[in-house]
Amino acid sequence: STATPSLANSFATELYTGNGGTQSVTTGFKPDFTWIKDRVGTDNHHLFDSIRGVEMRIISNLADAQNLQANSLTSFNTLGFSLGSNSGVNASGENHVSWNWKAGGTPAINTDGTITSVVSANQAAGFSVVSYIGASGTVGHGLGSAPEIIFIKVTNTADNWVVYNNTIGATKALFLDLTNTPSTNSTYFNNTNPSSSVFTLGTSFNNSNNYIAYCFTSISGYSKVGTYTGNGNINGPTETLGFEPGFLLIKDTSSVDAWVIYDSARNTSNPRSCHLRPNSSAVEYCGTPDSVNFNSNDFQVISTWDAINKLNDVYIYLAIKEN
């Protein structure tokens, strides 16, 4: 790619109302990864990226294989993306949310690992999209520093999402489409944490299957992959970030509970009570005390809800600054 990835305009949450026909949504940059959810309907989460191609959907709340969704996300544009009439992403009169990331544009072959990968990486923003054929070995991710959370999905057959996180370590894995606690098994990541150039796969990944991976690492003043311990009080933990978050993904690693997403577009002021669940097709829920506050330098949990603040449970999170 001739484009130079940069931190500017690397993430945006955009809201839109479906029209049942065609429309374009403006993000301010050309996305490489767009995640869409109907906020008022029970449609599945729709995830698209520029490596797999437009209209090729995977679902965060199901183990289903990738499938062609005609008239869904039909193009990634210079300043956003375009939609067709597919009701999962453009149901007439219904409110939708899209979370959008810029990677590195046109992908490149990466031979850093024992498994050749195709990578679109935005090192400045700590994000890359990685495609590869699975096998035991190492895969180049293009970030230039070790990813702290990786979401992996097999695309040509049905199987659960597999999630690496640096807090739980390479001996365990989480699953984005499930509420489970981490599974201890060396066959996921071969008990090996990622390096600045590669992540390691164990024997759980089939040699003949196709995989997509979304890799994130913390960038000072912009994003943070972190952890906190719940206190069970309405005045919950405060996590210093060094920026005001616009997107926050949380998962309890100690108990069986939902993945949860908050953002600053669906709630423009505190408390941020509207949340969606990546592991569920459920409609958006907005209600206290299931809330967080987004502050200029941190976020604070203001809830006794077990999914985000159970006494002594350990939580992981991905926080990103809104452009």
Coordinates of C-alpha atoms in Angstrom, one line a residue:
S1 CA 0.0 0.0 0.0
T2 CA 1.2 3.5 -0.7
A3 CA -0.8 4.9 2.2
T4 CA 1.0 5.6 5.4
P5 CA -1.1 4.5 8.5
S6 CA -1.5 7.2 11.1
L7 CA -3.2 7.7 14.4
A8 CA -5.4 10.5 13.0
N9 CA -8.8 9.3 12.1
S10 CA -8.2 5.7 13.0
F11 CA -11.4 4.9 15.0
A12 CA -14.9 6.2 14.9
T13 CA -18.3 5.2 16.2
E14 CA -21.1 6.2 13.8
L15 CA -24.8 6.0 14.3
Y16 CA -27.3 5.9 11.5
T17 CA -31.0 5.1 10.8
G18 CA -31.7 2.3 8.3
N19 CA -33.6 3.2 5.2
G20 CA -34.2 -0.3 3.7
G21 CA -32.6 0.8 0.4
T22 CA -29.1 2.1 -0.1
Q23 CA -27.1 4.7 1.8
S24 CA -23.5 5.8 2.7
V25 CA -22.3 6.3 6.2
T26 CA -19.5 8.8 6.9
T27 CA -16.6 7.9 9.3
G28 CA -14.0 10.5 8.2
F29 CA -11.6 7.9 6.9
K30 CA -11.6 4.7 4.9
P31 CA -12.3 1.8 7.3
D32 CA -10.6 -1.6 7.1
F33 CA -12.8 -3.1 9.8
T34 CA -16.5 -2.2 10.4
W35 CA -18.7 -3.8 13.0
I36 CA -22.4 -3.1 12.8
K37 CA -25.3 -3.9 15.2
D38 CA -29.0 -3.1 14.9
R39 CA -29.7 -1.4 18.2
V40 CA -33.5 -2.0 18.4
G41 CA -33.7 -5.3 16.6
T42 CA -32.4 -8.8 17.4
D43 CA -30.3 -9.1 14.3
N44 CA -26.9 -10.6 14.7
H45 CA -23.7 -8.5 14.9
H46 CA -22.3 -8.0 11.4
L47 CA -18.5 -7.8 11.0
F48 CA -16.7 -6.9 7.8
D49 CA -13.1 -6.2 6.8
S50 CA -11.2 -5.1 3.8
I51 CA -9.1 -8.3 3.5
R52 CA -12.0 -10.7 3.3
G53 CA -14.0 -8.3 1.2
V54 CA -17.3 -6.5 1.2
E55 CA -20.5 -8.4 1.8
M56 CA -18.5 -11.2 3.5
R57 CA -20.0 -11.3 7.0
I58 CA -18.8 -12.9 10.2
I59 CA -20.9 -12.8 13.4
S60 CA -19.5 -12.0 16.8
N61 CA -22.4 -13.7 18.6
L62 CA -22.3 -17.0 16.7
A63 CA -19.7 -19.7 15.7
D64 CA -21.1 -19.7 12.1
A65 CA -18.7 -19.7 9.1
Q66 CA -18.3 -16.6 7.0
N67 CA -21.1 -16.1 4.5
L68 CA -22.0 -13.8 1.6
Q69 CA -24.6 -11.3 2.7
A70 CA -25.8 -9.7 -0.5
N71 CA -26.7 -6.0 -0.3
S72 CA -25.1 -5.6 3.1
L73 CA -21.9 -3.6 3.4
T74 CA -21.2 -3.0 -0.3
S75 CA -18.1 -0.9 -0.3
F76 CA -15.4 0.7 1.9
N77 CA -15.2 4.3 0.7
T78 CA -12.7 7.1 1.1
L79 CA -14.6 8.7 4.0
G80 CA -16.8 5.8 5.2
F81 CA -18.8 2.8 3.8
S82 CA -21.9 2.1 1.8
L83 CA -24.8 -0.2 2.5
G84 CA -27.4 -2.0 0.5
S85 CA -30.9 -3.1 1.5
N86 CA -30.0 -6.0 3.7
S87 CA -32.1 -5.7 6.9
G88 CA -29.3 -6.9 9.2
V89 CA -27.4 -3.7 8.5
N90 CA -30.0 -1.3 7.0
A91 CA -33.5 -2.2 8.4
S92 CA -35.9 0.6 7.5
G93 CA -36.5 3.1 10.4
E94 CA -34.3 1.2 12.8
N95 CA -31.3 2.7 14.7
H96 CA -27.9 1.1 14.1
V97 CA -24.4 1.6 15.5
S98 CA -21.2 1.0 13.6
W99 CA -17.7 0.8 15.1
N100 CA -15.0 1.5 12.5
W101 CA -11.2 1.0 12.5
K102 CA -8.6 2.0 10.0
A103 CA -5.8 -0.5 9.5
G104 CA -3.2 -0.1 6.7
G105 CA -5.3 -0.1 3.6
T106 CA -4.1 -2.4 0.9
P107 CA -2.8 -5.6 2.6
A108 CA 0.7 -7.0 2.2
I109 CA 2.2 -10.5 2.4
N110 CA 3.9 -11.0 5.7
T111 CA 6.6 -13.7 6.2
D112 CA 7.7 -12.9 9.7
G113 CA 6.2 -16.2 11.0
T114 CA 6.4 -19.8 9.9
I115 CA 2.9 -19.3 8.5
T116 CA 2.6 -16.7 5.7
S117 CA 0.0 -14.1 6.4
V118 CA -1.8 -11.3 4.6
V119 CA -1.7 -8.2 6.8
S120 CA -3.2 -4.7 6.8
A121 CA -1.6 -2.9 9.8
N122 CA -1.8 0.5 11.3
Q123 CA 1.1 0.5 13.7
A124 CA 0.5 4.1 14.8
A125 CA -3.0 3.1 16.1
G126 CA -2.0 -0.3 17.3
F127 CA -4.4 -2.3 15.1
S128 CA -4.0 -4.9 12.4
V129 CA -6.2 -7.3 10.4
V130 CA -4.5 -10.6 9.7
S131 CA -5.5 -13.4 7.3
Y132 CA -3.8 -16.8 7.2
I133 CA -4.4 -20.5 6.7
G134 CA -4.2 -22.1 10.2
A135 CA -1.6 -24.4 11.4
S136 CA 0.6 -24.9 14.4
G137 CA 3.3 -22.2 14.2
T138 CA 3.8 -18.5 14.2
V139 CA 1.9 -15.8 12.3
G140 CA 3.2 -12.3 11.5
H141 CA 0.8 -9.6 12.7
G142 CA 2.5 -6.4 11.4
L143 CA 2.1 -4.2 14.6
G144 CA 5.7 -3.8 15.4
S145 CA 4.9 -4.4 19.1
A146 CA 3.3 -7.4 20.8
P147 CA -0.5 -7.5 20.5
E148 CA -2.3 -7.5 23.9
I149 CA -5.6 -8.8 22.7
I150 CA -6.3 -10.8 19.5
F151 CA -9.8 -11.9 18.2
I152 CA -9.5 -14.9 15.9
K153 CA -12.3 -16.5 13.8
V154 CA -12.1 -19.4 11.4
T155 CA -14.0 -18.3 8.3
N156 CA -14.6 -21.4 6.1
T157 CA -16.3 -23.5 8.8
A158 CA -18.3 -23.1 12.0
D159 CA -16.3 -22.8 15.2
N160 CA -16.0 -20.5 18.2
W161 CA -14.1 -17.2 18.2
V162 CA -10.8 -17.6 20.1
V163 CA -9.5 -14.7 22.1
Y164 CA -5.9 -14.2 23.3
N165 CA -5.4 -11.6 26.1
N166 CA -2.1 -10.7 27.8
T167 CA -3.8 -10.6 31.3
I168 CA -5.0 -14.2 31.2
G169 CA -1.9 -15.3 29.3
A170 CA -1.1 -17.8 26.5
T171 CA -2.1 -20.9 28.5
K172 CA -5.8 -19.8 28.3
A173 CA -8.3 -18.5 25.8
L174 CA -11.6 -16.7 25.9
F175 CA -14.4 -16.9 23.3
L176 CA -16.1 -13.8 21.9
D177 CA -19.3 -15.6 21.1
L178 CA -19.6 -17.2 24.5
T179 CA -19.9 -16.0 28.1
N180 CA -17.4 -18.6 29.4
T181 CA -14.5 -18.0 31.7
P182 CA -11.1 -18.6 30.2
S183 CA -10.4 -22.2 29.0
T184 CA -7.0 -23.6 30.0
N185 CA -5.4 -25.4 27.1
S186 CA -2.0 -25.1 25.6
T187 CA -3.4 -26.1 22.1
Y188 CA -4.6 -22.5 21.5
F189 CA -1.5 -20.4 21.8
N190 CA 1.2 -23.1 22.6
N191 CA 1.8 -21.4 26.0
T192 CA 3.7 -18.7 24.1
N193 CA 2.9 -14.9 24.4
P194 CA 3.0 -12.9 21.2
S195 CA 6.2 -11.0 20.2
S196 CA 6.7 -7.7 18.5
S197 CA 6.4 -9.6 15.1
V198 CA 4.4 -12.8 15.6
F199 CA 1.7 -14.6 17.6
T200 CA 1.9 -18.3 18.1
L201 CA -0.7 -21.0 17.4
G202 CA -1.1 -24.4 18.9
T203 CA -2.8 -27.5 17.5
S204 CA -6.3 -26.3 18.0
F205 CA -6.1 -24.5 14.7
N206 CA -6.6 -26.7 11.7
N207 CA -4.0 -26.7 8.9
S208 CA -6.6 -26.4 6.1
N209 CA -8.9 -23.7 7.5
N210 CA -8.9 -20.0 6.8
Y211 CA -8.7 -17.6 9.7
I212 CA -9.0 -13.8 10.2
A213 CA -7.5 -12.1 13.3
Y214 CA -8.0 -8.6 14.7
C215 CA -5.0 -7.6 16.7
F216 CA -4.8 -4.7 19.2
T217 CA -2.0 -3.2 21.3
S218 CA -2.0 -0.2 23.6
I219 CA -1.0 3.2 22.2
S220 CA -0.2 5.9 24.8
G221 CA -2.9 8.6 24.8
Y222 CA -5.1 6.7 22.3
S223 CA -5.9 3.1 23.4
K224 CA -5.4 0.8 26.3
V225 CA -5.8 -3.0 26.9
G226 CA -6.0 -3.3 30.6
T227 CA -7.5 -5.0 33.6
Y228 CA -9.3 -4.1 36.9
T229 CA -10.7 -5.9 39.9
G230 CA -14.4 -5.4 40.8
N231 CA -15.4 -4.1 44.2
G232 CA -19.1 -4.8 44.0
N233 CA -20.0 -1.2 44.9
I234 CA -22.0 1.4 43.0
N235 CA -18.8 3.5 43.2
G236 CA -16.8 1.0 41.3
P237 CA -13.2 1.0 40.1
T238 CA -11.6 3.9 38.2
E239 CA -9.2 3.0 35.5
T240 CA -6.6 5.6 34.5
L241 CA -6.2 5.7 30.7
G242 CA -4.5 9.0 29.8
F243 CA -7.4 9.9 27.5
E244 CA -11.1 10.0 27.5
P245 CA -12.5 6.8 26.0
G246 CA -15.0 6.7 23.2
F247 CA -15.3 2.9 23.0
L248 CA -15.1 0.4 25.9
L249 CA -15.2 -3.4 25.7
I250 CA -15.3 -5.3 29.0
K251 CA -15.3 -9.0 29.9
D252 CA -15.3 -10.7 33.3
T253 CA -12.6 -13.4 33.4
S254 CA -13.5 -14.8 36.8
S255 CA -17.2 -15.6 36.2
V256 CA -19.5 -16.7 33.4
D257 CA -20.9 -13.4 32.1
A258 CA -21.4 -11.3 29.0
W259 CA -19.0 -9.3 26.9
V260 CA -20.2 -5.7 27.1
I261 CA -19.6 -2.6 24.8
Y262 CA -20.2 1.0 25.8
D263 CA -19.4 4.0 23.6
S264 CA -19.7 7.8 23.6
A265 CA -22.0 8.1 20.6
R266 CA -25.0 6.1 21.9
N267 CA -24.6 8.1 25.2
T268 CA -23.2 11.5 24.7
S269 CA -22.9 12.3 28.4
N270 CA -22.4 10.5 31.6
P271 CA -23.6 8.0 32.8
R272 CA -23.0 5.8 29.8
S273 CA -25.7 3.3 30.4
C274 CA -26.4 2.0 26.9
H275 CA -24.6 -1.3 26.2
L276 CA -24.6 -4.0 23.6
R277 CA -23.3 -7.6 24.0
P278 CA -21.0 -9.0 21.4
N279 CA -21.9 -12.5 22.4
S280 CA -25.7 -11.9 22.0
S281 CA -28.1 -10.6 19.3
A282 CA -30.2 -8.9 22.0
V283 CA -31.3 -5.3 21.5
E284 CA -29.5 -2.5 23.1
Y285 CA -30.2 -2.1 26.8
C286 CA -30.1 1.4 28.4
G287 CA -30.6 1.6 32.1
T288 CA -28.8 2.4 35.3
P289 CA -27.1 1.1 37.3
D290 CA -25.5 -0.9 34.5
S291 CA -23.3 2.2 33.7
V292 CA -19.8 3.6 33.4
N293 CA -18.6 7.2 33.3
F294 CA -16.2 8.4 30.6
N295 CA -13.9 11.0 32.1
S296 CA -11.1 13.2 30.6
N297 CA -8.4 10.8 31.8
D298 CA -10.2 7.6 32.8
F299 CA -13.4 5.6 33.1
Q300 CA -15.2 4.7 36.2
V301 CA -17.6 1.8 36.7
I302 CA -20.7 3.0 38.5
S303 CA -22.6 -0.3 38.8
T304 CA -23.1 -3.4 40.9
W305 CA -23.9 -5.4 37.8
D306 CA -21.8 -8.6 37.9
A307 CA -20.9 -8.3 34.2
I308 CA -18.8 -5.2 35.0
N309 CA -18.3 -5.0 38.8
K310 CA -18.6 -8.2 40.8
L311 CA -16.6 -8.2 44.1
N312 CA -13.1 -9.6 43.5
D313 CA -13.7 -10.6 39.9
V314 CA -11.0 -9.8 37.4
Y315 CA -12.0 -7.9 34.3
I316 CA -10.2 -7.2 31.0
Y317 CA -11.0 -4.3 28.8
L318 CA -10.2 -2.6 25.5
A319 CA -10.6 1.2 25.6
I320 CA -10.1 3.5 22.6
K321 CA -10.3 7.2 22.2
E322 CA -12.9 8.6 19.8
N323 CA -11.6 10.8 17.0

